[in-house]
Amino acid sequence: MKKRIIVVGGGFGGLSAAAHLAHQGWDVTLLEKNDQVGGRARVWKTDGFTFDMGPSWYLMPEVFEEFFRTFGVERSSYYDIYRLDPYYRVFFSPEEKVDISADRAAVERVFDQLEPGGAEKLRRYLAQAEYKYNVAMGEFLYKEYRNIFQFLNRRLMTEGLKLNVFSKLDNFVERYFKDRRAKQILEYAMVFLGSSPKNAPALYSIMSHVDLNLGVYFPHGGMTSLVGGLSKLLTELGVTVELNAPVDQILVEDGKAVGVRSRGDSVRSDAVLVNADYPWAEMNLLQPEHRTYSAKYWNGRVLAPTMFIVYLGLNRKLPQLVHHNLYFTDPWDDHFADIFDRPRWPETFSYYISCASFDDPTVAPADHENLFFLVPVAAGLDDTDEIRAEYYERVLSHFEQLIGERVRDSIVVSRIYSHRDFSADYNAFAGSALGLSHTLGQTAVFRPSHRSKKVDRLFYSGQYTHPGVGVPMTFISSKIISEAVTRELA
């Protein structure tokens, strides 16, 4: 008879963990509190528009290819992807923008224009980024760290200096580039890892290899197509998925997790894997004596930003945009300070604009535009209707100045999403969109453990755990812990 495991939460971490566990022989039931799986990658459909509500960058495609091949299938049987070109457009001002394209020679010309010798500097920078990426993927990212000695091993000690684990990204990039704009292009990804270039380990220069060497892709139909592909795979693997099934207690007997309580019923199992928001699950689903981490611990962590998001549907096209667009304010240090050093709604801000309808006609009616604006802001801030109205106006006014034309008269669909929505929809701690920031003190073994230290057979996956924030990272997290669960309990 198969052993049974309950997976709490249907984000990418829960979906991918459920697939691994079913493939490894478990009887898997996944309980999701919302009316659709995908976690932050839910979708909002209205008036012919399909908005990805969360992740919108498809990076590190080999992680997804390898995931599906684990089950003896190809990713292309579940959803299609295409390579973006350009990868993204960067606006520095209304008068200055650059495209980062799939053509390496064109990108090198951009860097030559930004700084003397920029092309050669970029080649050297990307060479070290590729080296670090290959070492990290082969040696560090796919490992579970249960104690500091597993992390501080001989390989890390010998490679640590080369990997720049112990130095800061901003200082590291400064060795190659002095121009503000060049540095911003190489450092912007830290926001999507929930960090600041001044706080993130220089190891994360690997992100430049990820977008400039490996490339930026997108699934046809949006990121929801990835969710749909995973759902199809789970059906094939025999996973039971229950929607509208919130969990209000993890059942513990004799120091072991023996199931959960959901919708008034006890659901028994041999183990429990939690993909719900880690601090919320610990503080709300467990008795105090069963919690690995206290409220004091969570309140002392460096939280990643949350996002002030505006979804807009326009009844016309905007030729000024490509699929991914970034605006960088000058200087951007003040924006990062408003997130990490003096948490408050920012005075000036950089932001991201998704325009998926640029090259995917399925996400908007014909001759319409599907946009969402994303402004990183500190977690834990007041999120009132008045603040939302103010920042909606500020974002829209700035965007109109940036592209040089009025768009508000063309808006046919709009929605704002921020702190209180993340908390309500995902039980997000302090309304955070991304969980814990990637600082040296919150990397690898220093992130919350994949397994409870107080309750046997209770495990965790997702962005709070190693290797951290980002869709590929949650897939890796789930692979790590599902293999450990099966190795120890099956």
Coordinates of C-alpha atoms in Angstrom, one line a residue:
M1 CA 0.0 0.0 0.0
K2 CA 1.4 3.4 -1.0
K3 CA 2.3 5.9 1.7
R4 CA 0.3 9.0 1.7
I5 CA 1.6 12.6 1.7
I6 CA -0.4 15.8 1.8
V7 CA 0.9 18.9 0.0
V8 CA -0.4 22.1 1.4
G9 CA -0.5 24.9 -1.2
G10 CA -0.6 24.8 -5.0
G11 CA 2.1 27.3 -6.0
F12 CA 4.9 26.2 -8.3
G13 CA 6.7 24.7 -5.3
G14 CA 3.7 22.6 -4.3
L15 CA 2.8 21.5 -7.9
S16 CA 6.3 20.4 -8.7
A17 CA 6.8 18.7 -5.4
A18 CA 3.5 16.8 -5.8
A19 CA 4.7 15.6 -9.3
H20 CA 8.1 14.4 -7.9
L21 CA 6.5 12.6 -5.0
A22 CA 3.8 10.9 -7.1
H23 CA 6.5 9.8 -9.5
Q24 CA 8.5 8.4 -6.5
G25 CA 5.6 6.2 -5.5
W26 CA 3.6 8.3 -3.0
D27 CA -0.2 8.7 -2.9
V28 CA -0.3 12.5 -3.1
T29 CA -3.2 14.9 -2.2
L30 CA -2.6 18.6 -2.8
L31 CA -4.9 21.0 -0.9
E32 CA -5.2 24.6 -2.3
K33 CA -7.1 27.3 -0.5
N34 CA -8.0 29.3 -3.7
D35 CA -10.2 28.4 -6.6
Q36 CA -7.2 27.8 -8.9
V37 CA -3.7 26.5 -8.5
G38 CA -0.6 28.4 -9.4
G39 CA -0.1 30.4 -6.3
R40 CA 1.2 33.8 -7.2
A41 CA 1.1 32.7 -10.8
R42 CA -2.7 32.8 -10.9
V43 CA -4.5 34.4 -13.8
W44 CA -7.1 37.1 -14.0
K45 CA -9.4 36.9 -17.0
T46 CA -11.8 39.8 -17.9
D47 CA -13.4 41.2 -21.0
G48 CA -11.1 39.2 -23.4
F49 CA -7.9 40.0 -21.5
T50 CA -5.8 37.3 -19.7
F51 CA -3.5 38.8 -17.1
D52 CA -0.7 36.9 -15.5
M53 CA -1.0 38.1 -11.9
G54 CA 2.5 37.3 -10.7
P55 CA 5.6 35.9 -12.4
S56 CA 6.1 37.1 -16.0
W57 CA 9.7 36.2 -16.8
Y58 CA 10.5 32.7 -18.1
L59 CA 14.2 32.2 -17.3
M60 CA 16.6 29.3 -16.9
P61 CA 14.6 27.1 -19.4
E62 CA 16.9 24.1 -18.8
V63 CA 15.4 23.8 -15.3
F64 CA 11.9 23.2 -16.8
E65 CA 13.2 20.9 -19.5
E66 CA 15.0 18.7 -17.0
F67 CA 11.9 18.7 -14.7
F68 CA 9.6 17.2 -17.4
R69 CA 12.3 14.7 -18.5
T70 CA 12.3 13.4 -15.0
F71 CA 8.9 11.9 -15.8
G72 CA 10.0 10.6 -19.2
V73 CA 8.2 13.4 -21.1
E74 CA 9.1 16.5 -23.0
R75 CA 8.1 20.0 -21.9
S76 CA 6.8 20.7 -25.4
S77 CA 4.0 18.2 -24.9
Y78 CA 2.6 20.4 -22.1
Y79 CA 3.1 24.0 -23.3
D80 CA 5.1 25.9 -25.9
I81 CA 7.6 28.6 -25.3
Y82 CA 9.3 31.1 -27.6
R83 CA 12.4 33.3 -27.3
L84 CA 11.8 37.0 -26.9
D85 CA 13.6 39.5 -29.1
P86 CA 14.4 41.9 -27.8
Y87 CA 14.7 40.3 -24.4
Y88 CA 13.7 43.7 -22.9
R89 CA 13.7 47.4 -23.4
V90 CA 15.3 49.8 -20.8
F91 CA 14.1 53.4 -20.4
F92 CA 16.5 55.7 -18.6
S93 CA 14.4 58.8 -19.5
P94 CA 11.9 59.9 -22.1
E95 CA 14.8 60.7 -24.4
E96 CA 17.0 57.6 -23.8
K97 CA 16.2 53.9 -24.1
V98 CA 18.1 50.8 -25.2
D99 CA 17.1 47.4 -26.3
I100 CA 18.8 44.3 -24.9
S101 CA 18.3 41.8 -27.7
A102 CA 19.0 38.2 -28.6
D103 CA 21.8 39.4 -30.9
R104 CA 24.9 39.4 -28.8
A105 CA 26.8 41.8 -31.1
A106 CA 24.0 44.3 -30.8
V107 CA 24.1 44.1 -27.0
E108 CA 27.9 44.6 -27.1
R109 CA 27.3 47.7 -29.2
V110 CA 24.9 49.0 -26.6
F111 CA 27.5 48.6 -23.9
D112 CA 30.2 50.2 -26.1
Q113 CA 27.9 53.3 -26.4
L114 CA 27.4 53.4 -22.6
E115 CA 31.0 53.2 -21.6
P116 CA 34.4 53.1 -23.5
G117 CA 35.5 49.5 -24.0
G118 CA 32.0 48.3 -22.8
A119 CA 31.8 45.4 -25.2
E120 CA 35.1 43.9 -24.0
K121 CA 34.2 44.5 -20.3
L122 CA 30.8 42.8 -20.9
R123 CA 32.5 39.8 -22.4
R124 CA 34.7 39.4 -19.4
Y125 CA 31.8 40.0 -17.0
L126 CA 29.7 37.4 -18.7
A127 CA 32.5 34.9 -18.7
Q128 CA 32.8 35.0 -15.0
A129 CA 29.0 34.9 -14.6
E130 CA 28.9 31.7 -16.7
Y131 CA 31.6 30.1 -14.7
K132 CA 29.8 30.9 -11.4
Y133 CA 26.5 29.7 -12.8
N134 CA 27.9 26.3 -13.9
V135 CA 29.6 25.8 -10.5
A136 CA 26.4 26.9 -8.6
M137 CA 24.2 24.6 -10.6
G138 CA 26.5 21.7 -10.3
E139 CA 27.7 22.0 -6.7
F140 CA 25.4 24.2 -4.6
L141 CA 21.8 24.9 -5.8
Y142 CA 20.5 21.3 -5.9
K143 CA 21.7 20.4 -2.4
E144 CA 19.9 20.4 0.9
Y145 CA 21.9 22.1 3.7
R146 CA 20.9 20.7 7.1
N147 CA 23.8 22.3 9.0
I148 CA 26.5 24.9 8.4
F149 CA 29.2 22.3 8.0
Q150 CA 27.5 21.0 4.8
F151 CA 27.5 24.5 3.5
L152 CA 31.0 25.5 4.5
N153 CA 32.6 22.5 2.8
R154 CA 36.0 22.2 1.2
R155 CA 34.7 23.1 -2.2
L156 CA 33.1 26.3 -1.0
M157 CA 36.2 27.2 0.8
T158 CA 38.3 26.7 -2.3
E159 CA 35.7 28.1 -4.8
G160 CA 34.2 30.7 -2.5
L161 CA 36.5 33.5 -3.5
K162 CA 36.0 32.8 -7.2
L163 CA 32.3 32.7 -6.7
N164 CA 32.4 36.0 -4.8
V165 CA 30.0 34.6 -2.1
F166 CA 31.4 36.9 0.5
S167 CA 31.4 40.2 -1.5
K168 CA 28.6 42.5 -2.5
L169 CA 27.2 42.6 -6.1
D170 CA 27.3 46.4 -6.5
N171 CA 31.0 46.5 -5.5
F172 CA 31.8 43.6 -7.8
V173 CA 30.0 45.2 -10.9
E174 CA 31.9 48.4 -10.1
R175 CA 35.2 46.5 -11.0
Y176 CA 34.0 46.2 -14.6
F177 CA 31.7 49.2 -15.2
K178 CA 31.5 52.8 -13.9
D179 CA 28.6 54.0 -16.0
R180 CA 25.4 54.1 -14.0
R181 CA 23.3 52.7 -16.9
A182 CA 25.5 49.8 -17.6
K183 CA 25.5 48.8 -13.9
Q184 CA 21.7 49.1 -13.7
I185 CA 21.3 46.7 -16.6
L186 CA 23.6 44.2 -14.9
E187 CA 22.0 44.6 -11.5
Y188 CA 18.3 45.1 -12.0
A189 CA 17.6 41.3 -11.6
M190 CA 18.3 41.6 -7.9
V191 CA 14.8 43.2 -7.4
F192 CA 13.3 40.0 -8.8
L193 CA 15.4 38.0 -6.3
G194 CA 14.0 40.2 -3.6
S195 CA 17.3 42.0 -2.9
S196 CA 19.4 45.1 -3.4
P197 CA 22.7 45.2 -5.4
K198 CA 24.3 46.6 -2.2
N199 CA 23.1 43.7 -0.1
A200 CA 23.1 40.7 -2.4
P201 CA 26.2 38.5 -2.6
A202 CA 28.2 39.0 -5.9
L203 CA 27.5 35.3 -6.6
Y204 CA 24.3 36.6 -8.1
S205 CA 26.1 38.1 -11.0
I206 CA 25.0 34.7 -12.4
M207 CA 21.7 36.4 -13.3
S208 CA 23.5 38.3 -16.1
H209 CA 24.4 34.9 -17.6
V210 CA 20.8 33.8 -17.1
D211 CA 19.3 36.6 -19.2
L212 CA 22.1 37.7 -21.6
N213 CA 23.5 34.2 -22.3
L214 CA 20.7 31.7 -21.7
G215 CA 18.0 34.1 -23.0
V216 CA 14.6 35.3 -22.0
Y217 CA 11.6 33.2 -23.1
F218 CA 7.9 33.2 -22.6
P219 CA 5.1 30.5 -22.8
H220 CA 2.4 30.9 -25.4
G221 CA -0.7 32.1 -23.5
G222 CA 1.3 33.4 -20.6
M223 CA 2.8 31.9 -17.4
T224 CA -0.6 30.4 -16.8
S225 CA 0.3 27.9 -19.5
L226 CA 3.1 26.6 -17.3
V227 CA 0.5 26.1 -14.5
G228 CA -1.8 24.3 -17.0
G229 CA 1.1 22.1 -18.1
L230 CA 1.8 21.1 -14.5
S231 CA -1.8 20.5 -13.8
K232 CA -2.0 18.1 -16.8
L233 CA 1.1 16.3 -15.6
L234 CA -0.3 15.9 -12.0
T235 CA -3.5 14.4 -13.5
E236 CA -1.4 11.9 -15.5
L237 CA 0.6 11.0 -12.3
G238 CA -2.6 10.4 -10.3
V239 CA -2.3 13.3 -7.9
T240 CA -5.5 14.4 -6.2
V241 CA -5.9 18.2 -6.3
E242 CA -8.6 19.8 -4.1
L243 CA -9.4 23.5 -4.7
N244 CA -11.1 25.8 -2.2
A245 CA -9.5 23.6 0.5
P246 CA -7.9 25.8 3.1
V247 CA -5.9 24.1 5.8
D248 CA -6.3 25.4 9.4
Q249 CA -4.1 22.9 11.3
I250 CA -1.3 20.5 10.9
L251 CA -2.0 17.4 13.0
V252 CA 0.9 16.3 15.2
E253 CA 0.9 13.1 17.3
D254 CA 3.9 11.8 19.3
G255 CA 6.1 14.4 17.6
K256 CA 5.1 13.4 14.1
A257 CA 3.0 15.1 11.4
V258 CA 0.1 12.8 10.8
G259 CA -2.2 14.9 8.6
V260 CA -4.0 18.2 8.4
R261 CA -7.4 19.6 9.3
S262 CA -9.2 21.2 6.3
R263 CA -12.8 22.3 6.0
G264 CA -13.6 20.8 9.4
D265 CA -12.3 17.3 8.5
S266 CA -9.2 15.5 9.6
V267 CA -7.2 14.3 6.6
R268 CA -4.6 11.6 7.7
S269 CA -1.3 11.0 6.0
D270 CA 2.2 9.6 6.6
A271 CA 3.9 13.0 6.0
V272 CA 3.0 16.6 5.2
L273 CA 4.8 19.0 2.9
V274 CA 4.0 22.7 3.2
N275 CA 4.2 25.0 0.2
A276 CA 2.0 27.6 1.8
D277 CA 3.7 30.8 3.1
Y278 CA 6.3 29.5 5.5
P279 CA 5.9 32.0 8.4
W280 CA 2.1 32.0 8.2
A281 CA 2.1 28.2 8.3
E282 CA 4.4 28.0 11.3
M283 CA 2.5 30.7 13.2
N284 CA -1.0 29.6 12.3
L285 CA -1.0 25.8 11.6
L286 CA 1.2 24.6 14.5
Q287 CA 1.0 24.9 18.3
P288 CA 3.8 27.0 19.8
E289 CA 5.8 24.0 21.0
H290 CA 5.9 22.6 17.4
R291 CA 7.2 25.7 15.7
T292 CA 10.8 25.8 14.4
Y293 CA 10.8 29.6 14.2
S294 CA 9.3 32.2 16.5
A295 CA 7.5 35.4 15.7
K296 CA 10.7 37.2 16.8
Y297 CA 12.7 35.2 14.2
W298 CA 10.4 36.2 11.4
N299 CA 10.2 39.8 12.4
G300 CA 14.0 39.9 12.4
R301 CA 14.4 38.7 8.9
V302 CA 15.2 40.9 5.9
L303 CA 12.1 40.7 3.8
A304 CA 12.0 40.9 0.0
P305 CA 9.9 43.7 -1.5
T306 CA 6.2 43.3 -2.2
M307 CA 4.8 44.8 -5.4
F308 CA 2.4 47.6 -6.1
I309 CA 0.8 46.3 -9.3
V310 CA -1.5 47.9 -11.8
Y311 CA -3.2 45.8 -14.4
L312 CA -4.4 47.7 -17.4
G313 CA -6.2 46.8 -20.6
L314 CA -6.1 49.4 -23.4
N315 CA -8.3 49.6 -26.5
R316 CA -5.3 50.4 -28.7
K317 CA -1.6 49.5 -29.2
L318 CA 1.5 51.2 -27.8
P319 CA 4.3 51.0 -30.3
Q320 CA 6.8 52.4 -27.7
L321 CA 6.8 49.1 -25.8
V322 CA 8.2 45.6 -26.3
H323 CA 7.2 42.6 -24.2
H324 CA 9.4 43.4 -21.1
N325 CA 10.2 47.0 -20.3
L326 CA 12.1 48.5 -17.4
Y327 CA 12.4 52.1 -16.3
F328 CA 15.4 52.9 -14.0
T329 CA 15.3 56.1 -12.0
D330 CA 18.5 58.1 -11.4
P331 CA 19.7 57.6 -8.8
W332 CA 18.0 54.4 -7.9
D333 CA 19.7 54.1 -4.5
D334 CA 16.9 56.1 -2.9
H335 CA 14.3 53.6 -4.1
F336 CA 16.3 50.7 -2.6
A337 CA 16.7 52.7 0.6
D338 CA 12.9 53.1 0.8
I339 CA 12.5 49.3 0.5
F340 CA 15.3 48.1 2.8
D341 CA 16.8 50.8 4.9
R342 CA 13.8 53.1 5.8
P343 CA 10.7 51.2 4.8
R344 CA 8.2 53.6 3.3
W345 CA 6.3 54.2 0.1
P346 CA 9.0 55.5 -2.3
E347 CA 9.4 59.1 -3.3
T348 CA 10.9 58.2 -6.6
F349 CA 10.9 54.7 -8.1
S350 CA 12.0 52.4 -10.9
Y351 CA 9.3 50.1 -12.3
Y352 CA 8.7 47.3 -14.7
I353 CA 6.0 47.2 -17.5
S354 CA 4.8 44.0 -19.0
C355 CA 3.3 44.2 -22.4
A356 CA 2.6 40.5 -23.2
S357 CA 0.3 41.4 -26.1
F358 CA 3.4 42.7 -27.9
D359 CA 4.1 39.2 -29.2
D360 CA 1.3 37.1 -27.8
P361 CA -2.1 37.8 -29.4
T362 CA -3.9 35.4 -27.1
V363 CA -3.7 37.6 -24.0
A364 CA -5.8 40.6 -25.3
P365 CA -8.5 41.3 -27.9
A366 CA -7.3 42.3 -31.4
D367 CA -5.6 45.7 -31.5
H368 CA -5.7 46.0 -27.7
E369 CA -2.8 46.0 -25.2
N370 CA -2.4 43.9 -22.1
L371 CA -0.2 45.8 -19.6
F372 CA 0.9 45.4 -16.0
F373 CA 3.0 47.8 -14.1
L374 CA 5.1 46.6 -11.1
V375 CA 6.7 49.0 -8.6
P376 CA 8.8 47.2 -5.9
V377 CA 7.9 48.6 -2.4
A378 CA 8.7 47.6 1.1
A379 CA 6.7 44.8 2.8
G380 CA 4.7 45.6 5.9
L381 CA 3.5 49.1 4.8
D382 CA 0.1 50.6 5.2
D383 CA -1.9 49.8 2.1
T384 CA -5.0 52.1 2.1
D385 CA -7.3 53.0 -0.8
E386 CA -6.0 56.6 -0.6
I387 CA -2.4 55.4 -1.0
R388 CA -3.4 53.1 -3.9
A389 CA -5.2 56.0 -5.7
E390 CA -2.1 58.2 -5.2
Y391 CA 0.4 55.7 -6.6
Y392 CA -1.9 54.7 -9.4
E393 CA -1.9 58.3 -10.5
R394 CA 1.8 58.7 -10.0
V395 CA 2.6 55.6 -12.0
L396 CA 0.3 56.4 -14.8
S397 CA 1.4 60.1 -15.0
H398 CA 5.1 59.1 -15.1
F399 CA 4.4 56.4 -17.8
E400 CA 2.6 58.9 -20.0
Q401 CA 5.6 61.3 -19.7
L402 CA 8.0 58.4 -20.4
I403 CA 6.3 57.4 -23.7
G404 CA 5.2 60.9 -24.6
E405 CA 1.5 60.4 -25.0
R406 CA -1.7 60.1 -23.0
V407 CA -3.0 56.6 -22.3
R408 CA -5.6 57.0 -19.6
D409 CA -8.4 57.7 -22.1
S410 CA -7.7 54.3 -23.7
I411 CA -8.1 52.3 -20.5
V412 CA -11.0 49.8 -20.6
V413 CA -9.9 47.4 -17.8
S414 CA -7.9 48.3 -14.6
R415 CA -7.1 46.7 -11.3
I416 CA -4.7 47.4 -8.4
Y417 CA -3.0 44.7 -6.4
S418 CA -0.6 45.2 -3.4
H419 CA 0.1 44.3 0.2
R420 CA -3.3 43.4 1.5
D421 CA -4.1 41.3 -1.6
F422 CA -0.9 39.3 -1.2
S423 CA -1.9 38.7 2.5
A424 CA -5.5 37.8 1.7
D425 CA -4.8 35.6 -1.3
Y426 CA -1.6 33.9 -0.3
N427 CA -1.4 34.4 3.5
A428 CA 1.8 36.4 2.7
F429 CA 3.8 37.5 5.7
A430 CA 3.7 41.3 5.9
G431 CA 2.2 41.3 2.4
S432 CA 5.5 40.3 0.9
A433 CA 5.4 39.1 -2.7
L434 CA 8.8 37.3 -2.6
G435 CA 9.4 36.1 0.9
L436 CA 13.0 36.5 2.2
S437 CA 15.6 38.7 0.6
H438 CA 18.7 37.2 -0.8
T439 CA 21.4 38.4 1.5
L440 CA 24.5 36.5 2.6
G441 CA 22.9 35.9 6.0
Q442 CA 19.8 34.4 4.2
T443 CA 21.5 32.2 1.6
A444 CA 21.7 28.4 1.5
V445 CA 21.9 27.0 5.1
F446 CA 20.9 30.4 6.5
R447 CA 17.5 30.3 4.9
P448 CA 14.6 28.5 6.8
S449 CA 15.0 24.7 6.8
H450 CA 13.3 22.4 4.3
R451 CA 12.2 20.3 7.3
S452 CA 10.8 21.1 10.7
K453 CA 13.2 20.9 13.6
K454 CA 10.4 20.2 16.0
V455 CA 8.1 17.8 14.1
D456 CA 9.1 14.7 12.3
R457 CA 7.7 14.1 8.8
L458 CA 6.9 17.8 8.3
F459 CA 8.6 19.4 5.3
Y460 CA 8.6 22.7 3.4
S461 CA 9.3 23.9 -0.1
G462 CA 9.1 27.2 -1.9
Q463 CA 10.7 30.6 -2.0
Y464 CA 11.5 30.9 1.7
T465 CA 13.7 27.8 1.5
H466 CA 17.0 27.2 -0.3
P467 CA 17.8 28.0 -3.1
G468 CA 15.3 30.9 -2.8
V469 CA 13.2 33.3 -4.8
G470 CA 12.1 32.8 -8.4
V471 CA 10.1 30.2 -10.3
P472 CA 13.2 28.0 -11.3
M473 CA 14.4 28.2 -7.7
T474 CA 11.1 26.9 -6.4
F475 CA 11.3 23.9 -8.8
I476 CA 14.8 23.2 -7.5
S477 CA 13.6 23.5 -3.9
S478 CA 10.9 20.9 -4.5
K479 CA 13.2 18.5 -6.2
I480 CA 15.6 18.7 -3.2
I481 CA 13.0 18.1 -0.5
S482 CA 10.9 15.5 -2.4
E483 CA 14.0 13.3 -3.0
A484 CA 14.9 13.7 0.7
V485 CA 11.4 12.7 1.8
T486 CA 11.3 9.6 -0.4
R487 CA 14.9 8.6 0.6
E488 CA 14.0 8.8 4.3
L489 CA 10.4 7.6 4.5
A490 CA 9.2 5.7 1.5

